[in-house]
Each structure stands twice: as structure tokens, then as C-alpha cells.
Short mmCIF file of C-alpha atoms in Angstrom, two decimals:
data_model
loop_
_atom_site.label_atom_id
_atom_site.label_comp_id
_atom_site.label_asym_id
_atom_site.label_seq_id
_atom_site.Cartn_x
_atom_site.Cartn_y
_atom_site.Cartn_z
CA UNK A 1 88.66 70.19 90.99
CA UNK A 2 91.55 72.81 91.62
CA UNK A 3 93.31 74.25 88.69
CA UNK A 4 96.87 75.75 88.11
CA UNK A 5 96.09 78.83 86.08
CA UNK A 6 99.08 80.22 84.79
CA UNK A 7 100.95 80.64 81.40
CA UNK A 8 104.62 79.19 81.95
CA UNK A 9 106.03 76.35 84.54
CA UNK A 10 109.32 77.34 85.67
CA UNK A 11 112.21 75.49 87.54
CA UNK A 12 113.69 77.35 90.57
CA UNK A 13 117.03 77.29 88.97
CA UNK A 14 116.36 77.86 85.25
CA UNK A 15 116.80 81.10 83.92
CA UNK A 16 113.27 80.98 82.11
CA UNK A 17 110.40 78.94 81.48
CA UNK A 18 110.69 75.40 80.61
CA UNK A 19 107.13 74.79 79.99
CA UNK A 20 104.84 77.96 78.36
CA UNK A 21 101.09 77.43 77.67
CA UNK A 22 99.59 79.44 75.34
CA UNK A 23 95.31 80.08 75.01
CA UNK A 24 95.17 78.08 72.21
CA UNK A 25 96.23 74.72 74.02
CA UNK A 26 99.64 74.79 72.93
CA UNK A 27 102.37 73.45 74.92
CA UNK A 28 105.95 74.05 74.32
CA UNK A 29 108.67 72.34 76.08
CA UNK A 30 112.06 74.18 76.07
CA UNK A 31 113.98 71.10 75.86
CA UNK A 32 114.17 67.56 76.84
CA UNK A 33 110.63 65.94 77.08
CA UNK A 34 111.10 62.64 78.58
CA UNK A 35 107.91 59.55 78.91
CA UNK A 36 108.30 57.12 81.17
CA UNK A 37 104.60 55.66 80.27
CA UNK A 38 103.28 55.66 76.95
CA UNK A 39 102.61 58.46 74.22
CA UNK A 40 98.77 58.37 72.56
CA UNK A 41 97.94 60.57 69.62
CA UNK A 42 94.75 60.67 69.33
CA UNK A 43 94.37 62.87 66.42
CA UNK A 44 96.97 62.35 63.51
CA UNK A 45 100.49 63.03 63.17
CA UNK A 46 101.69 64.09 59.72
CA UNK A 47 104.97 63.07 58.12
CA UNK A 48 105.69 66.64 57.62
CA UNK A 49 105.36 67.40 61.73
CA UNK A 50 107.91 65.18 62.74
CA UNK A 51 110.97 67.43 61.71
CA UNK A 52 114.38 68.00 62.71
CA UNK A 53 117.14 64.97 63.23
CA UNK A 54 115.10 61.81 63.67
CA UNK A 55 116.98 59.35 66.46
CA UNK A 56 117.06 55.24 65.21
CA UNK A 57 114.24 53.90 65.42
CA UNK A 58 113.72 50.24 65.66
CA UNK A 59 111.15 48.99 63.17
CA UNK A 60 110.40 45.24 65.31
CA UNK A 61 106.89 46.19 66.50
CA UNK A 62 105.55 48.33 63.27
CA UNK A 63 102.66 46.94 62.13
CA UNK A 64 100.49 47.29 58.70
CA UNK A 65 103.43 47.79 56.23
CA UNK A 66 102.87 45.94 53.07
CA UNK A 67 105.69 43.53 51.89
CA UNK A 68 108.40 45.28 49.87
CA UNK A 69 109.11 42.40 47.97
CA UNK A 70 112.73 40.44 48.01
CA UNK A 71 115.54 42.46 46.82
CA UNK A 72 116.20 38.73 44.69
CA UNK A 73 115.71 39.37 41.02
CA UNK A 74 114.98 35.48 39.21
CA UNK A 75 116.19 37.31 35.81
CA UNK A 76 119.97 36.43 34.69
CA UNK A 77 121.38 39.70 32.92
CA UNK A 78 118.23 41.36 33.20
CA UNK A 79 120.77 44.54 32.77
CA UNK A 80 122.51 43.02 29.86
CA UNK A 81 126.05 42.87 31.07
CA UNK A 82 126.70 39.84 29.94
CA UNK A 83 127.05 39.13 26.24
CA UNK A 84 129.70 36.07 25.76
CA UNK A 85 128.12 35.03 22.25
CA UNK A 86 128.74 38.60 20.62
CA UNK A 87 126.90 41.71 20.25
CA UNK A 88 125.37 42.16 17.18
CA UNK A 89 123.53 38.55 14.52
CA UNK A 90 120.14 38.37 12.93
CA UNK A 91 120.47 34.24 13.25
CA UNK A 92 117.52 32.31 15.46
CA UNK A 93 118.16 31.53 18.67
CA UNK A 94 120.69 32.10 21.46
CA UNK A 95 123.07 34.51 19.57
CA UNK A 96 124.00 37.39 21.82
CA UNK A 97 122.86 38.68 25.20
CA UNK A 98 123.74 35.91 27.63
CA UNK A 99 120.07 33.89 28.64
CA UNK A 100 118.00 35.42 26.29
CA UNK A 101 117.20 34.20 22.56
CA UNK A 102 114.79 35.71 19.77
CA UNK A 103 112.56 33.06 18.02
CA UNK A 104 111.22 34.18 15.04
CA UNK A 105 109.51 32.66 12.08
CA UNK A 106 108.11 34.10 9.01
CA UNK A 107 109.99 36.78 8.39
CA UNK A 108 111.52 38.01 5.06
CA UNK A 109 114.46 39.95 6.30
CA UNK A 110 115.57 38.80 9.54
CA UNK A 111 115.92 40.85 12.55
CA UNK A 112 118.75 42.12 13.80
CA UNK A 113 119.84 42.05 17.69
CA UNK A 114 122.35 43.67 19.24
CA UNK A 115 123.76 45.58 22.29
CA UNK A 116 122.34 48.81 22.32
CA UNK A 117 124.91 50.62 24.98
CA UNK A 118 122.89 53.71 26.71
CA UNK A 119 123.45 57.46 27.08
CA UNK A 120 122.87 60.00 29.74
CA UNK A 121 119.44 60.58 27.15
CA UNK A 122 118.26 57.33 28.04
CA UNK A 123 115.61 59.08 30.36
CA UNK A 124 114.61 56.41 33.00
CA UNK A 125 116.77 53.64 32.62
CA UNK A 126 120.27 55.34 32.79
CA UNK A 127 119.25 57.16 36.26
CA UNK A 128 118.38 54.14 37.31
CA UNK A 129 121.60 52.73 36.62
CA UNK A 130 121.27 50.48 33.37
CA UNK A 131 124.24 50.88 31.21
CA UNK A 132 123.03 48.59 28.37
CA UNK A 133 119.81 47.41 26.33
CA UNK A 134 118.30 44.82 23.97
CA UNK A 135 117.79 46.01 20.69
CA UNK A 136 115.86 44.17 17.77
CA UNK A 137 115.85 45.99 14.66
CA UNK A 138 112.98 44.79 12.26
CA UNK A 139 113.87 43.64 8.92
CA UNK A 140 111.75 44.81 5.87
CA UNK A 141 109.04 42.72 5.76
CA UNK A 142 107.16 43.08 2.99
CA UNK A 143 103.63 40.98 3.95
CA UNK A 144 102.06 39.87 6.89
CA UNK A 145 101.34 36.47 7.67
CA UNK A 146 99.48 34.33 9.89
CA UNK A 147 102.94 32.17 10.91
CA UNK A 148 104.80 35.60 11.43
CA UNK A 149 106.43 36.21 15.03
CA UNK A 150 109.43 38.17 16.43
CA UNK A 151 109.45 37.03 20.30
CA UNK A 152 112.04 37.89 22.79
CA UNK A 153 112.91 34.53 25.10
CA UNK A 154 113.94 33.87 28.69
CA UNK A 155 113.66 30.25 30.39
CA UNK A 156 113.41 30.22 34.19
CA UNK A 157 115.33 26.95 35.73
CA UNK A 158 112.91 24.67 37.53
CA UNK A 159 114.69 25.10 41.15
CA UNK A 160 115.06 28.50 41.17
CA UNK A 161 111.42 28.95 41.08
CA UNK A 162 110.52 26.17 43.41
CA UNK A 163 112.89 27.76 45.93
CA UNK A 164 112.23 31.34 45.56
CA UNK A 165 109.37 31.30 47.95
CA UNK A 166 106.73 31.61 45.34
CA UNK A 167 103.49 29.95 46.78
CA UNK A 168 102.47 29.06 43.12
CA UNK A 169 99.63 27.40 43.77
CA UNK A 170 98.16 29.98 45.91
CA UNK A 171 96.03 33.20 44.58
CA UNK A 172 97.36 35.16 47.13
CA UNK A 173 100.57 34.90 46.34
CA UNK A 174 102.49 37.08 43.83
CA UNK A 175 105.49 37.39 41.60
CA UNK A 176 105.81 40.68 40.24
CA UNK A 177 108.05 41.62 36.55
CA UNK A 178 109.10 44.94 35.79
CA UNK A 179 111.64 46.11 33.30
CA UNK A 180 112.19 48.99 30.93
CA UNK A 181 110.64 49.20 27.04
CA UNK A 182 110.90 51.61 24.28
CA UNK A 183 110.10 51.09 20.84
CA UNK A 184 109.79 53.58 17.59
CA UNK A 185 106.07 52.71 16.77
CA UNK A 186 103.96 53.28 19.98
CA UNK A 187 101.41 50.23 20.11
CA UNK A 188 100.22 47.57 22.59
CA UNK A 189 102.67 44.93 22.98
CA UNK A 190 102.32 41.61 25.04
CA UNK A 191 103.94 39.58 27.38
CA UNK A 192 103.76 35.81 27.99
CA UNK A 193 104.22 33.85 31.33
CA UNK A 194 104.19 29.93 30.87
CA UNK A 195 104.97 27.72 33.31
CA UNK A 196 106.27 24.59 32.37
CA UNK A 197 106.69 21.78 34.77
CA UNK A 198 103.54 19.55 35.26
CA UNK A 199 100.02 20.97 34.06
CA UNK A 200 101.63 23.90 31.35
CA UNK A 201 100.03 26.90 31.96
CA UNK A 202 99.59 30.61 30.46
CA UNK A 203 99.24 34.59 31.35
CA UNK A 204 99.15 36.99 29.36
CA UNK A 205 99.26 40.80 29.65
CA UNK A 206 99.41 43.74 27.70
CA UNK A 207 102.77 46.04 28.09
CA UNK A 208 101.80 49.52 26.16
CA UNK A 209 103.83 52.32 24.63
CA UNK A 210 101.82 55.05 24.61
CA UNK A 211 104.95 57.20 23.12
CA UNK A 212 107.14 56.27 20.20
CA UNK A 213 110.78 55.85 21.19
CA UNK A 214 110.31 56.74 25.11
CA UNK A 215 111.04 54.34 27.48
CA UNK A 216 108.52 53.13 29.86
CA UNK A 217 108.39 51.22 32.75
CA UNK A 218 106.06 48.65 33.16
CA UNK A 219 105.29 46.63 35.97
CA UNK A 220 103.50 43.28 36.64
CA UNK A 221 101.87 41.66 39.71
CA UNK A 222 101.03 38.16 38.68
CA UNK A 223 99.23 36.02 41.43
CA UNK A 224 99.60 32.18 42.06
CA UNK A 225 96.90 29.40 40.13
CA UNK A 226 96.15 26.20 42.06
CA UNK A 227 97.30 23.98 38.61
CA UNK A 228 100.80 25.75 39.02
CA UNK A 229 103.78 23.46 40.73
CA UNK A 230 107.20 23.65 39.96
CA UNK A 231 110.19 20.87 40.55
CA UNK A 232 113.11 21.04 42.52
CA UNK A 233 115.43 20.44 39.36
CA UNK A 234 117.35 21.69 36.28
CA UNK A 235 114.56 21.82 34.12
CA UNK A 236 112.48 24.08 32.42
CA UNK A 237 110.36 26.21 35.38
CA UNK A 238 108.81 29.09 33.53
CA UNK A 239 109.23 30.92 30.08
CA UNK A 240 108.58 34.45 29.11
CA UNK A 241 108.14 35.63 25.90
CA UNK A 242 108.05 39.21 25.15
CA UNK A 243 106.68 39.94 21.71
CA UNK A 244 107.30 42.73 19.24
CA UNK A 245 104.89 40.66 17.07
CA UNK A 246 102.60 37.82 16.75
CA UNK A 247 101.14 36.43 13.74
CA UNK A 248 97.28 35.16 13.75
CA UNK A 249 98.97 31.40 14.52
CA UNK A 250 99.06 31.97 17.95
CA UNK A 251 96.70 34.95 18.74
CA UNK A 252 93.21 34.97 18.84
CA UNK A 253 90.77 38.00 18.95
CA UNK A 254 88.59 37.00 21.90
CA UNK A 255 91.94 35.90 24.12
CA UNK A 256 91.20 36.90 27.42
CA UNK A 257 94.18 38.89 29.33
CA UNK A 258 95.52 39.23 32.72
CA UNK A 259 94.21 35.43 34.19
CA UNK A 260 96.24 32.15 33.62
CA UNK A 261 94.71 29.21 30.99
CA UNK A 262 96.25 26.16 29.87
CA UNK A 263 99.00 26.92 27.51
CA UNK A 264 97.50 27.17 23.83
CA UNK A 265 99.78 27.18 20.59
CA UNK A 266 96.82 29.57 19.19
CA UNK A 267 95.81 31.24 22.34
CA UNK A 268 98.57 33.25 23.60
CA UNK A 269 97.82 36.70 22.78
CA UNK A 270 95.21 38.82 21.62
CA UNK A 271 95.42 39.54 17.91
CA UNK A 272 97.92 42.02 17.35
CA UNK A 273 97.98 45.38 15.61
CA UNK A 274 101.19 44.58 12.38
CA UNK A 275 102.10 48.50 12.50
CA UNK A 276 105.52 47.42 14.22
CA UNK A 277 106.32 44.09 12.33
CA UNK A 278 105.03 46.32 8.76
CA UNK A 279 107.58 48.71 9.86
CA UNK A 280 111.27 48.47 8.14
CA UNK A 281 113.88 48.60 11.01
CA UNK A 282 111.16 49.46 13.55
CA UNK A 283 113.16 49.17 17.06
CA UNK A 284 112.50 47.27 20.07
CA UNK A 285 114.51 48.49 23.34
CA UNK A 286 114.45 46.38 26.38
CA UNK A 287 116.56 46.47 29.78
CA UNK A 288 116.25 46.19 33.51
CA UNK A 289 114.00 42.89 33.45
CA UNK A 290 113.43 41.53 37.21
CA UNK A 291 111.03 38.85 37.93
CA UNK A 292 110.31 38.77 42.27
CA UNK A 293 108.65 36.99 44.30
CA UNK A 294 105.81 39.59 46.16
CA UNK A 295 102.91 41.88 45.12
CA UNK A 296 105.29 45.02 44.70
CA UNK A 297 108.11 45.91 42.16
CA UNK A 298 110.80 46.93 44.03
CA UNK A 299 113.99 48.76 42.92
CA UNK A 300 115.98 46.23 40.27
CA UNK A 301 118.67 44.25 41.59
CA UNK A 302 122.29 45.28 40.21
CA UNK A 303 124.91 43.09 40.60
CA UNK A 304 128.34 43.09 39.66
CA UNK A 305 129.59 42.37 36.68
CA UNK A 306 131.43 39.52 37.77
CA UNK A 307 128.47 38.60 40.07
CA UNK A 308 126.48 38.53 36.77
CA UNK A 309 128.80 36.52 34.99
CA UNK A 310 129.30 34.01 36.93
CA UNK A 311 125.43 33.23 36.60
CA UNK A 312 125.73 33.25 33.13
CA UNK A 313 128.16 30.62 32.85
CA UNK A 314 126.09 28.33 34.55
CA UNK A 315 124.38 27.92 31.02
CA UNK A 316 127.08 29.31 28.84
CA UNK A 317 130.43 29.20 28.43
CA UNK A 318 132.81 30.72 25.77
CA UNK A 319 136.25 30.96 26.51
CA UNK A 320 137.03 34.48 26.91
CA UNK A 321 133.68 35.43 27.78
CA UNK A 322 133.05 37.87 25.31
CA UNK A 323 136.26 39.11 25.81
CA UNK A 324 138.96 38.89 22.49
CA UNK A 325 141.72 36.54 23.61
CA UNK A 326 145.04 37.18 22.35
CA UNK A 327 146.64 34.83 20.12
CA UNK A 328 148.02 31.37 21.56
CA UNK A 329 145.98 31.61 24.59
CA UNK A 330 146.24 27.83 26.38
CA UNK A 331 142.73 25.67 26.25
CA UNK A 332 144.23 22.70 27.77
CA UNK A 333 147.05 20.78 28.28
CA UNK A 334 147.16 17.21 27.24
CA UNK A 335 148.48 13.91 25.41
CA UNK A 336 148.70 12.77 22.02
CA UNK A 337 146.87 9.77 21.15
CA UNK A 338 148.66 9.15 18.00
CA UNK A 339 150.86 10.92 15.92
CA UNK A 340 147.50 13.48 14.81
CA UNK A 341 146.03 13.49 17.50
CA UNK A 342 145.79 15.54 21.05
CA UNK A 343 143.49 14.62 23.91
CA UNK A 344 142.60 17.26 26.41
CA UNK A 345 140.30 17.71 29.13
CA UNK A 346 138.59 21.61 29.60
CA UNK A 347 137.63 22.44 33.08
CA UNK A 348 134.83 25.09 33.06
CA UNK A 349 134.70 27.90 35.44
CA UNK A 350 131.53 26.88 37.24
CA UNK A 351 129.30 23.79 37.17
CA UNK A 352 126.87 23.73 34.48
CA UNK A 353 123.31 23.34 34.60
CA UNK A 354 124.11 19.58 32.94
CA UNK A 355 126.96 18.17 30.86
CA UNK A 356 127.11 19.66 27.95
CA UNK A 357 126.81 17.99 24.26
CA UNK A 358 128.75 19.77 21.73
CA UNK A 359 131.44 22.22 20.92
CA UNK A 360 131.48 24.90 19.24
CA UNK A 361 134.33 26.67 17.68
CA UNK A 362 134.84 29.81 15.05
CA UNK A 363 134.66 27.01 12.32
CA UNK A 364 138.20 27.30 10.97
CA UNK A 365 140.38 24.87 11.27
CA UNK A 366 143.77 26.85 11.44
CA UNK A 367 142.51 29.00 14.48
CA UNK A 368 143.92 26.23 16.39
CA UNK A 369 147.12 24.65 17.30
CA UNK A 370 148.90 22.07 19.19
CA UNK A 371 152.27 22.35 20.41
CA UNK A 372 154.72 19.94 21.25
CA UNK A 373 157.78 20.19 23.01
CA UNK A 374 159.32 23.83 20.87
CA UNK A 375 157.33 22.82 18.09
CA UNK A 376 153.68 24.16 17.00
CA UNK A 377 151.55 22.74 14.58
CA UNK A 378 148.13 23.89 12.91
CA UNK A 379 145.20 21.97 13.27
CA UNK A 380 143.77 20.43 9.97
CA UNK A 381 140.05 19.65 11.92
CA UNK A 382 138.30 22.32 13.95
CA UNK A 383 138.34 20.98 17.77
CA UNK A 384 136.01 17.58 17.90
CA UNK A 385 133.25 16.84 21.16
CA UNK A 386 134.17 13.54 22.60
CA UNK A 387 132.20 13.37 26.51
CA UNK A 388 131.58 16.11 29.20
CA UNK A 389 129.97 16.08 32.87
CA UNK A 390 129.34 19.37 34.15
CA UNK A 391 132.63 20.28 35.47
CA UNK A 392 134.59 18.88 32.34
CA UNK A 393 134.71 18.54 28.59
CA UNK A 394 137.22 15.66 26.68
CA UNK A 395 138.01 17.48 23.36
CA UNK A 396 140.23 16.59 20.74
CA UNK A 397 142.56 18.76 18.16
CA UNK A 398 143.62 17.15 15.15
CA UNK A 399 146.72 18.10 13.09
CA UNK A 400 148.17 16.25 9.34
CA UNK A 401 151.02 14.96 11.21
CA UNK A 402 153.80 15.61 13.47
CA UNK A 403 152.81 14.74 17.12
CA UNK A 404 154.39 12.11 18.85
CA UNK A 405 152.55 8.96 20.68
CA UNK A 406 152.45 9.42 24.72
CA UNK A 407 154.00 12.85 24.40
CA UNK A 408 152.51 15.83 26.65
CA UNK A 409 150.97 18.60 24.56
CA UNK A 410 148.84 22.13 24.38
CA UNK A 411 146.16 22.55 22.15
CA UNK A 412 145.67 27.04 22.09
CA UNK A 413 144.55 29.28 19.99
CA UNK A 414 146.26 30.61 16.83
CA UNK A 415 145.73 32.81 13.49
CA UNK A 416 144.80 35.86 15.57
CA UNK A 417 142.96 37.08 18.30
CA UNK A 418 139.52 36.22 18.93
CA UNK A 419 139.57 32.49 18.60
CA UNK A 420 137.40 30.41 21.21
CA UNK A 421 136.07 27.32 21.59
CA UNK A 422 132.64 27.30 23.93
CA UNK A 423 129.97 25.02 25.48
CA UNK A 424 126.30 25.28 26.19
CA UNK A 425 123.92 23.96 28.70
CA UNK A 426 121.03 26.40 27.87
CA UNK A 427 116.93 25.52 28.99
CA UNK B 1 121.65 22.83 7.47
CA UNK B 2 123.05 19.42 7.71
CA UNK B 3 124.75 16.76 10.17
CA UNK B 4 127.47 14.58 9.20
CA UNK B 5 128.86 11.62 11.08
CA UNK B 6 132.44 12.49 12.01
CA UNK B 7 135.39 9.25 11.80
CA UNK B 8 135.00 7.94 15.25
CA UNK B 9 138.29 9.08 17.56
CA UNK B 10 136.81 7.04 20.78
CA UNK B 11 135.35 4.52 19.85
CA UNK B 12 132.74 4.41 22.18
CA UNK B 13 131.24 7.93 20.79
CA UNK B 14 130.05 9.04 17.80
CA UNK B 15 130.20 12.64 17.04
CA UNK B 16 128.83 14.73 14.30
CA UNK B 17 129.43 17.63 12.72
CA UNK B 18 126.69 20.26 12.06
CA UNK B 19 127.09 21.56 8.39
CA UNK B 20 125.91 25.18 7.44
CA UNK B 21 124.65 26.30 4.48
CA UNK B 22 128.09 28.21 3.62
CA UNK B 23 129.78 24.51 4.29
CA UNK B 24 131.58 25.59 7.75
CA UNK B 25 131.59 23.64 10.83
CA UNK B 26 130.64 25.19 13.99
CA UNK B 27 129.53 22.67 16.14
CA UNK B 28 129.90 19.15 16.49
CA UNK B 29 128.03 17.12 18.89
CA UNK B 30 126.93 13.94 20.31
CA UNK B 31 123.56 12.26 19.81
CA UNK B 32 122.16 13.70 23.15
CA UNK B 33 121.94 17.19 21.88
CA UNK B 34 118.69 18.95 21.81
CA UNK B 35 119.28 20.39 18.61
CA UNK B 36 120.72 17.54 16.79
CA UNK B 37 117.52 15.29 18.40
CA UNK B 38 115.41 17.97 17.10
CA UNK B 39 116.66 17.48 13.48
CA UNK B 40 116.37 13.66 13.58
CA UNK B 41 113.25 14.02 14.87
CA UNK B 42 111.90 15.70 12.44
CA UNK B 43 112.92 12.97 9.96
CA UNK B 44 116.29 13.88 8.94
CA UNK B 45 119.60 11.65 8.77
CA UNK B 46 122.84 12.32 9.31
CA UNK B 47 125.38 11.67 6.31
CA UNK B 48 128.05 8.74 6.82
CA UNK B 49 131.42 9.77 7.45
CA UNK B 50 134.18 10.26 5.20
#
């Protein structure tokens, strides 16, 4: 076989070399290297080799990347933007962040939630982008009981899960929850899926601070069971409890973790360590909660604000929306039924999840009005439920006397800023 | 915590009122609310009206 034996290739009207060989086997090209056919590398090309300005690169025919997940978080205000209700109540139930409640039982001071509202300190959550956390300050509690619980709530509506693209019967596929947790006593916490339409079923898993007041991320990959199935409807899908503390009710020493079981009132957990509950205003921080569908926890999912709210309302809705209203803002304009009173109807901002079936107001009476014609009269009855679908409440306001039969009138605010009157369609 | 039957406005719905403890008046609802079912259920009864 003939050989070329030489040490640079040369055109006739280049000024130098555009090909040198070296005795090492080294080939350098001068310039433009174009293949027609294909390129094989047989040995292995590291990332740190391919330098300089990469061109586009299409990524159709790459093969053997794992899925990244869906940039599609199933959490509403998992960033706590939202916070219609107020910012700050040690009450039960839904009472500040918008979609997520504290149940607790047992307790002998209650504890206190509010908006914790993050600093450039926050290491980990605030370069990430989360402006806002979840705080539950523990009351004193001065003995530990079986019944005792603090849990943090979230429901997940029936649909959303059916159509997410969860294969929830299948063991190979995943949803995976992240967020962001700190607390002042460093301790193994848990977390509780439970999914609720047809057989009810449970998973459990351990979320550990292994640092008092650091925040840590931790991260989930929950697969599929065959006895999970969720409905196409406004129901209850899937809830998940996150729990600064569970009493000896509903753990149980030999609880096995990580697999799901048939949801168990005594089951849930594996008996917990008190040194958080037995500690007077312990803290409990959480943000960034996402809940996707895939085997990998992928960067959270910030929306806007208004993005965010509009979600919310969905299953909440308080005029205002957290925001104070001035004095003698409009809620609807209406008739009088009778010379007391005034029948309006309230459009909501966005379909609720289903009608809803009660009012709420601030309680007193004379932080409403109606006016008719120039004339404005306080209410003597806060503002009374009468029907709603889910675009619409009927509401009445009341007054002594005054209104006149047939007339046109505006029930508003009055007394103040602040005043409201809100509806609820919460799971 | 209490619920009181509120003087019917229409008279196809009754409404009541959910007392608190410090007397006020929050919420009033109809007999479809989870809450309120909640509270009968567990063997309470609402007070007559006024």
C-alpha cells in the first residue's frame, strides 16, 4: 500500500498549511472542516473538548436522555403569593395562605400561621426566586398527648390529577414533590400522600432537617400503585399533609415508609420524636411546594402573580383579594324587595369549583350600606346567603328602614376600609 | 360555636347564621354546607329563629 509521508497538506494557493500532522497522530485543520458522510468517535468525547461557540443544534434524533419532568407544577401558591384570607390567625382551618389549611387538635396554645416574607438571608429559597413562606409558630404546649397533631393541608382537585398525565396505576410511573423546609429544632419530619377517589390510599416519607433553622430542599419521586384511579371531576383527588407533629393516634412505631397502604387513621406515620411540638414557639418554614408528574424534580414553576391568583379564586374568593378596599367600594347593584330590604346578585371573577354555600362577612353589621337614590343607609344585619351557582351569588343587605319598594339600589362597603364580603368553594 | 336559623327572606331557603363564641356572625349559610352538615351531623341543632 503506498503512503504519503509528509508533515503538512498544503493548497497551491494558500499561504501555509491547511492540514499539519504531527508524530503523535494529531491532525489540525486550519479552518473549515467540512463532512459530507458521517463523523464516528470511537473513543470518547468530553464535554470539556467541545469548546469555543457551539452552532444550534437540533435535539430531534438524541437519544437516552431521561425525562425532565413537565414544567406543570399541580400545587396552587406553592410560592405563597396568594393570601386573600389574611396573613397572620391561630384559628383551625383555611385561615390564611390561599389552598392551604392547618388542622390541628390537642393543643393547649394554638399555633400561629402567618406570612413569613423572605430576605436576601433566606439561603436557597430567595436565589431561587421565592419571595414568601409558611410559617407556624408552636404554641406552649405544656404535655404531650396521644390526640396531639399540627399538620399542614393541601387538597388536590380530582381532574387535575386525572389529566395531568399521571399513569397512577402504573409502578413505573412517577410524580415527584419538592419544596423548601426549615424549622428551629432539627428532627425527622413526615409527609403524607393520600389519594382519595375510589380505593383511599397512603405514602408516607420522611422529610429531615439535619440543621436547625436552615432551609433544605427536599425532593420526592413517588411511583404509581395499581389500586390508585382518579376521576375526571371536582372532587377530592389527593391530599398532602405535611406534619410538624403527630400524636400516637395516628402513628405507629412499626409503620413502614416510602410504599403506599390503604389509608389508616392510626397508620400514617411512624411515631414521632415531640422535641418540636414540646418546644414553645418552635418554627416551621415552608415554600416552593411543586407536585409533577415524572421521576425528576425539575426547577419550580413561577407564575405571575396574577397568574396565581386567578387559580386561587377558583376555590376562594374575597372581595379585594387580600387587598384593603377603600371605603364605599360597590358589591352589587340591585332592587329593594321591601322597604328593608336590597336584593343583589355578585358575579365572581372566575367560575368556582361549585356553587358556593355561605357568606362570609367581617361580622359587623354597620360595615355595610345600601344606597338609594342620594341617600345611604347602614345596614342593621350583616349581608345574608340566599342561592349561588358558580358564576353568581343572590345576597341580601338589610337596613331598619328607609328603602323604597321596586327602587334600584347599591349595597357597598362602609365604616372604613377593609370591609369584604367573600365566598368559598374549598376541597 | 352555634347555628341559628335566620327569618326566612325567600321563602324557598332557609339560611342560618353561624354563632361564635364572642356572639359575632361571620357566616351564614344554607343547609348544603360542609361545615354546617358537619355540625348536624354530629348531633347538633340549629336554634329557631327570632
Amino acid at each position: 500500500m503506498a503512503k504519503v509521508i509528509t508533515t503538512e497538506l498544503q493548497h497551491s494557493g494558500a499561504s501555509g498549511a491547511n492540514v499539519t500532522l504531527d508524530s503523535s497522530k494529531n491532525v489540525t485543520c486550519e479552518n473549515n472542516l467540512q463532512v459530507d458522510g458521517n463523523v464516528t468517535v470511537t473513543g470518547t468525547l468530553p464535554a470539556d473538548k467541545l469548546t469555543g461557540a457551539l452552532p444550534a443544534i437540533s435535539g430531534a434524533s438524541l437519544t437516552g436522555i431521561s425525562s425532565p419532568g413537565r414544567a406543570h407544577n399541580l400545587i396552587i401558591n406553592g410560592a405563597f403569593q396568594i393570601w386573600q384570607r389574611g396573613t397572620s390567625s391561630n384559628l383551625v382551618g383555611y385561615r390564611t395562605a390561599d389552598r392551604f389549611k392547618t388542622s390541628f387538635a390537642g393543643t393547649h396554645e394554638d399555633p400561629t400561621r402567618s406570612k413569613l416574607a423572605l430576605t436576601s438571608s433566606d439561603t436557597g429559597p430567595w436565589a431561587a426566586g421565592f419571595r414568601n413562606a409558611y410559617r407556624i409558630t408552636n404554641g406552649n404546649q405544656t404535655s404531650v398527648e396521644a390526640g396531639d397533631k399540627i399538620k399542614i393541608e393541601y387538597k388536590v382537585e380530582d381532574q387535575d390529577l386525572a389529566c395531568s398525565g399521571w399513569q397512577a396505576e402504573s409502578t413505573s410511573s412517577y410524580l415527584t414533590m419538592s419544596f423548601w423546609l426549615r424549622s428551629s429544632v432539627a428532627q425527622t419530619y413526615y409527609v403524607i400522600l393520600e389519594s382519595k377517589h375510589g380505593t383511599s390510599k397512603q405514602y408516607s416519607f420522611a422529610a429531615t432537617i439535619s440543621s436547625a433553622n436552615t432551609w433544605t430542599k427536599i425532593t420526592k419521586t413517588v411511583p404509581g400503585h395499581a389500586d390508585i384511579s382518579f376521576g375526571n371531576d371536582n372532587g377530592e383527588g389527593m391530599d398532602i399533609y405535611i406534619c410538624p407533629f403527630v400524636g400516637t393516634d395516628e402513628s405507629t412505631s412499626g409503620h413502614t415508609l416510602n410504599s403506599w397502604k390503604n389509608t389508616s387513621g392510626s397508620d400514617q406515620v411512624p411515631d414521632m420524636t415531640d422535641t418540636w411540638y414540646d418546644t414553645d414557639d418552635a418554627t416551621f418554614d415552608l415554600t416552593g411546594l411543586q407536585l409533577e408528574v415524572g421521576d425528576t424534580a425539575t426547577d419550580f414553576e413561577m407564575r405571575s402573580y396574577g397568574d396565581e391568583l386567578l387559580r386561587c379564586l377558583r376555590y376562594y374568593y374575597r372581595t379585594g383579594h387580600g387587598q384593603s378596599m377603600a371605603n364605599d367600594t360597590a358589591i352589587a347593584q340591585g332592587y329593594n324587595r321591601n322597604t328593608t330590604t336590597g336584593q343583589y346578585t355578585h358575579t365572581f371573577p372566575v367560575p368556582m369549583r361549585v356553587p358556593p354555600t355561605a357568606i362570609e362577612s367581617t361580622g359587623t353589621v354597620t360595615d355595610y350600606k345600601i344606597s338609594q337614590l342620594a341617600t345611604g343607609t347602614v345596614c342593621d344585619a350583616v349581608p345574608t346567603f340566599d342561592t349561588a351557582n358558580t358564576l353568581q351569588a343572590h345576597i341580601y343587605f338589610t337596613v331598619a328602614s328607609g328603602l323604597t319598594a321596586g327602587y334600584g339600589s347599591r349595597a357597598s362597603t362602609y365604616n372604613g376600609a377593609g370591609k369584604y364580603i367573600a365566598f368559598s368553594a374549598e376541597l | 360555636m352555634k347555628y341559628k336559623k335566620l327569618t326566612k327572606i325567600n321563602p324557598d331557603v332557609q339560611i342560618y347564621a353561624r354563632i361564635e363564641d364572642d356572639g359575632k356572625s361571620y357566616i351564614n349559610c344554607n343547609d348544603q354546607n360542609p361545615d354546617f352538615k358537619a355540625w348536624v351531623d354530629a348531633g347538633n341543632t340549629p336554634e329557631a329563629a327570632d
